[in-house]
C-alpha cells in the first residue's frame, strides 16, 4: 500500500504539497487487513490510555471513503499529501483515510519512511476491518510487512463486544501482541458516564495474546468490580473470545460430604478434533482418595453422543456403614446419544451401569446433578432406554424400551418395572370417510416386575407396616388395607382403536357431532403367586381379549347476544354415549391408569381414564352449559358447569381394581359430582381461574382450586390455592389444603428479586420456599437464592428438609461458576463452569 503511494508521488516535484483534498488510486501487494495488531482486536476491553481505569470517549466517526472491493486497489484521501524526496518520506496530513480490501484506517497524519520501511500513524488513529473490529490509538508504528511494531494508548472494540486497552502494545513476528498495563472486559461502557469503570474488568501488568494458539495470558492480574479489586491472581490464562473450543483447564469444582470429606476437581478439556473431545476430571477427596472421571463426546453428521466413566478405589469403605457404598472398588458408566435418521425420524438412547445403585448419590456425580436440575430437586432414579420416534404431518410414532434404577434407600429394585417395550402410534387420515374425520391409535406395552408393590391406605396399615413385603403377617395385605400398585410377574397388552367423528350445523344453528369408535385389547399376564397378591388378582397365566364398540352424539346450541359493551355466547352441551359394560373390570392389572381426576377438563371426554389398562363402559350422558363473554374494551370471562350421568350398565368408576382407580373420584355414583370452572381475564395483565367439584348430594366441596396471576412490566405474581377432601379409598385419610405462591419484581433495569413459598394449611406451616435475587446483563450474571427442599443425604431412608444458599456468578468470555452451601447440617457445594 505504501509502495503504491510512494510510486504515485514520485512524479511530483521535490517538496511538492498538494493542498486540496484528492484521492490516489494504486495497486497494493500488502494486505491492509493485517494492519495494526489485527489479532489483538480479537481480544476485548476498553480502558484509558494509561489503562488503569476504564475510559471511553470516542470521537465522532468520519465519513468512510467508498469501498473499492477486494481487487487489490487502494483509496487514499487526505487534506494534504506531502512527498520529501531527499528523506525518502511520504506523508498524508489532515483527515487521512485509507481503504483497502474492506479495511479502513483513519488518522490525523500518516507517514511512510522508505529508508526504515516503517509506517507511522499519528493522532486519533482508528482502524476498522471487514469483520467490524475497531482499533483506536494515539500513535502506531509498524514495519511495512506489519509483523513488528508498537502502538501507544491502544483500545480495541471487537465484533464480539469485548474490549481491551493498554498504555502500550508491542507486536512481534506477527503472532504475539503484548499489552503493557492492560485492561480486559466484555462489558459495554456506561452510556451516561463513559469514564465510569465497567461492571467488571481484569487488569494485568502484561496481557499476552498468542494469535497462533488463540490464548490470552494475564500476568499479575486482578479482577475488579466497579473499579474495586475483588481478587488477585499472579497468573491465569483463557482462550480468546473468538475460540469456541480450546484444550486446557476448565473452572474448578468443589464439594463436601460427610462420607468422602472435601473434594476438589480441576477438569481438563482436550479438543481432539473439530467433531469430538475428551474431558478428564480427577476429584481428590480427603477421605476416600482419588475419584477418576472422564467424558468423551462426538458430534456426527446427523447427531451426537457422549460416554462418561467413573471409578474409585475407596480408602475408607467403612465410612458408608451398612449402605451399598461399603466396598473397595466403585464406579459406573453412563451414555446418551441421539441421531436424526431423516427429517421425520429420530433414534436415541440413554444408558447407566453402576457398581452399586448408591454410587451417583454418594458422590453427587453428573447423572445425579443432571437429573435433579438443581441441588434440591433430586432425582432418585437413573433411566436407561433406547427409543425410535417419528412425527409426520398428521401422525406420531414412538417406540422405546426402559429400565429404571432406583437410588433411594426406600427403593426396592424388584418393585420397579422393566418396560420392554412400549409403543405408541397415532394417525389421522388425510381424507374423510362418510363425511367425517377418521383417526386411529395403537399402544403396545410389555413390562415385568420381580416383587409386588403394596401401598397402605389405612392408618393401621401404615403405622404397623402391614403392607410391606417383609411383613410378618402376609394375610394383612388385603384390599381393605392396601393397594397393589405393581403386580409381580409379566404383563403385556396390545391396544388398537379407530375413531370416526363428523360435525355439521343445521339451519337453526344447532351443532350435531355424531361419533363412533371401536377399541380392542389383547392382554396376557403372568402373575407370580407372592403373599397377598391373590387377594387382588388371580395368580398364574391369564389371557383376555376385550372389545369396546362405542357410538355417541354430541349436541351444542350456541346463543349469541351482541351488546354495545360486548358479545356473550351461551352454549348448552349434551353428550350421549352408548356402549357395553367394561369386560374384566377390576380383574386385570392396572399399570398405566392409576390416576383419576374428574373436572371440567375431561367432563366431555368419551373415556375419562388416564391410560389404556382401564376402559370406560356402560351408557353415559355428559351435560353442561358454557358461557363466554368477550368485552369490546378487552377482556373475557368463561364459565362452564356440568355433570355426568351413568345411564345404564355397569359404572366402571365404581368397580374396585388393584389401585381403586375411580373410587372417590366423583364418578362412582349414578349421578356424578358437579364440576365447574370460572375463568376471567380483564386484560392481558390479570387472569383469575377457579375450578371446583361439588358433592352431588350435599354440595360439599370435594375439590377446589383457585389461581390468580398478574404480570406487569416490572413484576409478576401468581397464587394457587388447593383444597382437596379426604379420599380414604386411595390412602388420603384427611383433607389436604395449601397455598403456593410465586413472584418476581424487576427492581432495576438488570436486577430481579423473586421468591416462592408453599404453605400447608392443614399443618399450618410453610414447608417449602425460595427467596432470591439476580442480576443479568450482556456481560455478567449473578444470582443468589435461599432455598428449602427435600433431599436424600448419605443414602438416608427418608428425605430430609434442607436449607441451602446457592450462588451463581458468570463472567462472559471468562467462565461460569456456582456454589451451594447447606445451612441445615452437612454442607455441600460446587464451583465450576
mmCIF file of C-alpha atoms in Angstrom, residues 282-418:
data_model
loop_
_atom_site.group_PDB
_atom_site.id
_atom_site.type_symbol
_atom_site.label_atom_id
_atom_site.label_comp_id
_atom_site.label_asym_id
_atom_site.label_seq_id
_atom_site.Cartn_x
_atom_site.Cartn_y
_atom_site.Cartn_z
ATOM 1 C CA UNK A 282 -9.942 -36.251 38.703
ATOM 2 C CA UNK A 283 -11.553 -35.472 42.046
ATOM 3 C CA UNK A 284 -9.206 -35.511 45.014
ATOM 4 C CA UNK A 285 -11.130 -36.321 48.204
ATOM 5 C CA UNK A 286 -9.773 -36.048 51.717
ATOM 6 C CA UNK A 287 -11.288 -39.337 52.975
ATOM 7 C CA UNK A 288 -11.724 -41.711 50.031
ATOM 8 C CA UNK A 289 -8.810 -40.979 47.685
ATOM 9 C CA UNK A 290 -8.977 -40.010 44.009
ATOM 10 C CA UNK A 291 -12.162 -40.415 42.014
ATOM 11 C CA UNK A 292 -11.357 -40.517 38.297
ATOM 12 C CA UNK A 293 -13.919 -39.194 35.811
ATOM 13 C CA UNK A 294 -13.777 -38.988 32.057
ATOM 14 C CA UNK A 295 -16.178 -37.892 29.337
ATOM 15 C CA UNK A 296 -15.968 -38.454 25.591
ATOM 16 C CA UNK A 297 -18.250 -36.526 23.221
ATOM 17 C CA UNK A 298 -18.611 -36.690 19.473
ATOM 18 C CA UNK A 299 -20.858 -34.863 17.056
ATOM 19 C CA UNK A 300 -21.514 -36.638 13.780
ATOM 20 C CA UNK A 301 -23.300 -35.567 10.635
ATOM 21 C CA UNK A 302 -26.811 -36.311 11.939
ATOM 22 C CA UNK A 303 -26.448 -36.371 15.708
ATOM 23 C CA UNK A 304 -24.197 -36.640 18.726
ATOM 24 C CA UNK A 305 -23.382 -38.978 21.601
ATOM 25 C CA UNK A 306 -21.365 -38.967 24.798
ATOM 26 C CA UNK A 307 -19.874 -41.533 27.183
ATOM 27 C CA UNK A 308 -18.916 -40.815 30.785
ATOM 28 C CA UNK A 309 -16.958 -43.170 33.038
ATOM 29 C CA UNK A 310 -16.182 -43.034 36.769
ATOM 30 C CA UNK A 311 -14.036 -45.106 39.098
ATOM 31 C CA UNK A 312 -12.524 -45.015 42.588
ATOM 32 C CA UNK A 313 -10.686 -47.327 44.955
ATOM 33 C CA UNK A 314 -12.060 -46.112 48.279
ATOM 34 C CA UNK A 315 -9.635 -45.571 51.122
ATOM 35 C CA UNK A 316 -12.276 -45.935 53.823
ATOM 36 C CA UNK A 317 -15.253 -48.015 52.626
ATOM 37 C CA UNK A 318 -16.451 -48.458 56.225
ATOM 38 C CA UNK A 319 -17.445 -44.779 56.301
ATOM 39 C CA UNK A 320 -20.570 -45.812 54.367
ATOM 40 C CA UNK A 321 -21.659 -48.193 57.116
ATOM 41 C CA UNK A 322 -24.249 -50.726 56.003
ATOM 42 C CA UNK A 323 -25.112 -48.801 52.821
ATOM 43 C CA UNK A 324 -24.226 -50.207 49.373
ATOM 44 C CA UNK A 325 -21.184 -47.934 49.241
ATOM 45 C CA UNK A 326 -19.292 -50.098 51.739
ATOM 46 C CA UNK A 327 -16.988 -51.674 49.148
ATOM 47 C CA UNK A 328 -13.459 -51.013 47.908
ATOM 48 C CA UNK A 329 -13.985 -50.543 44.170
ATOM 49 C CA UNK A 330 -16.838 -48.396 42.943
ATOM 50 C CA UNK A 331 -17.605 -46.904 39.565
ATOM 51 C CA UNK A 332 -20.010 -46.550 36.718
ATOM 52 C CA UNK A 333 -20.584 -45.715 33.082
ATOM 53 C CA UNK A 334 -23.369 -43.664 31.548
ATOM 54 C CA UNK A 335 -24.011 -42.722 27.951
ATOM 55 C CA UNK A 336 -26.590 -40.985 25.825
ATOM 56 C CA UNK A 337 -26.990 -40.060 22.196
ATOM 57 C CA UNK A 338 -29.497 -39.007 19.577
ATOM 58 C CA UNK A 339 -29.418 -39.128 15.785
ATOM 59 C CA UNK A 340 -31.785 -37.848 13.127
ATOM 60 C CA UNK A 341 -32.357 -40.591 10.587
ATOM 61 C CA UNK A 342 -34.111 -38.061 8.360
ATOM 62 C CA UNK A 343 -36.352 -35.020 8.797
ATOM 63 C CA UNK A 344 -39.062 -37.132 10.477
ATOM 64 C CA UNK A 345 -37.298 -39.922 12.406
ATOM 65 C CA UNK A 346 -35.047 -39.737 15.482
ATOM 66 C CA UNK A 347 -33.144 -42.586 17.122
ATOM 67 C CA UNK A 348 -31.533 -42.286 20.548
ATOM 68 C CA UNK A 349 -30.533 -43.926 23.800
ATOM 69 C CA UNK A 350 -29.616 -43.418 27.443
ATOM 70 C CA UNK A 351 -27.699 -45.955 29.471
ATOM 71 C CA UNK A 352 -26.399 -46.307 33.038
ATOM 72 C CA UNK A 353 -24.280 -49.122 34.507
ATOM 73 C CA UNK A 354 -23.118 -48.870 38.142
ATOM 74 C CA UNK A 355 -21.123 -50.938 40.602
ATOM 75 C CA UNK A 356 -23.847 -50.181 43.164
ATOM 76 C CA UNK A 357 -27.004 -48.122 42.985
ATOM 77 C CA UNK A 358 -25.864 -45.542 45.562
ATOM 78 C CA UNK A 359 -22.685 -44.534 43.704
ATOM 79 C CA UNK A 360 -24.042 -41.419 41.939
ATOM 80 C CA UNK A 361 -25.931 -40.384 45.059
ATOM 81 C CA UNK A 362 -22.954 -40.747 47.399
ATOM 82 C CA UNK A 363 -20.532 -38.761 45.219
ATOM 83 C CA UNK A 364 -23.014 -36.234 43.745
ATOM 84 C CA UNK A 365 -21.958 -37.106 40.209
ATOM 85 C CA UNK A 366 -23.134 -35.869 36.825
ATOM 86 C CA UNK A 367 -26.193 -38.112 36.420
ATOM 87 C CA UNK A 368 -27.288 -37.150 39.918
ATOM 88 C CA UNK A 369 -26.874 -33.425 39.256
ATOM 89 C CA UNK A 370 -28.217 -33.517 35.668
ATOM 90 C CA UNK A 371 -31.346 -35.357 36.690
ATOM 91 C CA UNK A 372 -32.038 -33.105 39.614
ATOM 92 C CA UNK A 373 -31.822 -29.916 37.594
ATOM 93 C CA UNK A 374 -30.873 -28.281 40.882
ATOM 94 C CA UNK A 375 -29.252 -29.461 44.058
ATOM 95 C CA UNK A 376 -32.550 -29.549 45.925
ATOM 96 C CA UNK A 377 -34.912 -31.226 43.482
ATOM 97 C CA UNK A 378 -33.127 -34.538 43.396
ATOM 98 C CA UNK A 379 -33.976 -37.463 41.204
ATOM 99 C CA UNK A 380 -33.800 -40.838 42.914
ATOM 100 C CA UNK A 381 -33.576 -42.996 39.820
ATOM 101 C CA UNK A 382 -31.459 -43.475 36.725
ATOM 102 C CA UNK A 383 -33.070 -44.190 33.377
ATOM 103 C CA UNK A 384 -31.680 -46.453 30.682
ATOM 104 C CA UNK A 385 -33.655 -46.520 27.464
ATOM 105 C CA UNK A 386 -33.461 -46.887 23.725
ATOM 106 C CA UNK A 387 -36.029 -45.224 21.501
ATOM 107 C CA UNK A 388 -37.188 -44.518 17.980
ATOM 108 C CA UNK A 389 -39.561 -41.598 17.349
ATOM 109 C CA UNK A 390 -41.161 -40.201 14.229
ATOM 110 C CA UNK A 391 -43.508 -37.315 13.544
ATOM 111 C CA UNK A 392 -45.489 -36.835 10.340
ATOM 112 C CA UNK A 393 -47.950 -34.196 9.242
ATOM 113 C CA UNK A 394 -50.823 -35.970 10.993
ATOM 114 C CA UNK A 395 -49.152 -38.950 12.612
ATOM 115 C CA UNK A 396 -46.873 -39.847 15.509
ATOM 116 C CA UNK A 397 -44.775 -42.923 16.324
ATOM 117 C CA UNK A 398 -42.732 -43.709 19.436
ATOM 118 C CA UNK A 399 -41.093 -46.993 20.387
ATOM 119 C CA UNK A 400 -38.870 -47.394 23.431
ATOM 120 C CA UNK A 401 -37.606 -49.877 25.992
ATOM 121 C CA UNK A 402 -36.907 -48.535 29.500
ATOM 122 C CA UNK A 403 -35.073 -49.730 32.607
ATOM 123 C CA UNK A 404 -35.165 -47.720 35.861
ATOM 124 C CA UNK A 405 -32.544 -47.981 38.593
ATOM 125 C CA UNK A 406 -33.677 -46.714 41.991
ATOM 126 C CA UNK A 407 -31.137 -44.830 44.066
ATOM 127 C CA UNK A 408 -33.035 -44.100 47.285
ATOM 128 C CA UNK A 409 -32.738 -46.397 50.265
ATOM 129 C CA UNK A 410 -36.518 -46.814 50.284
ATOM 130 C CA UNK A 411 -36.452 -48.118 46.699
ATOM 131 C CA UNK A 412 -36.841 -51.842 46.212
ATOM 132 C CA UNK A 413 -35.395 -52.557 42.796
ATOM 133 C CA UNK A 414 -37.571 -55.607 42.306
ATOM 134 C CA UNK A 415 -40.680 -53.397 42.601
ATOM 135 C CA UNK A 416 -39.579 -51.092 39.775
ATOM 136 C CA UNK A 417 -40.898 -52.285 36.393
ATOM 137 C CA UNK A 418 -38.746 -53.045 33.381
#
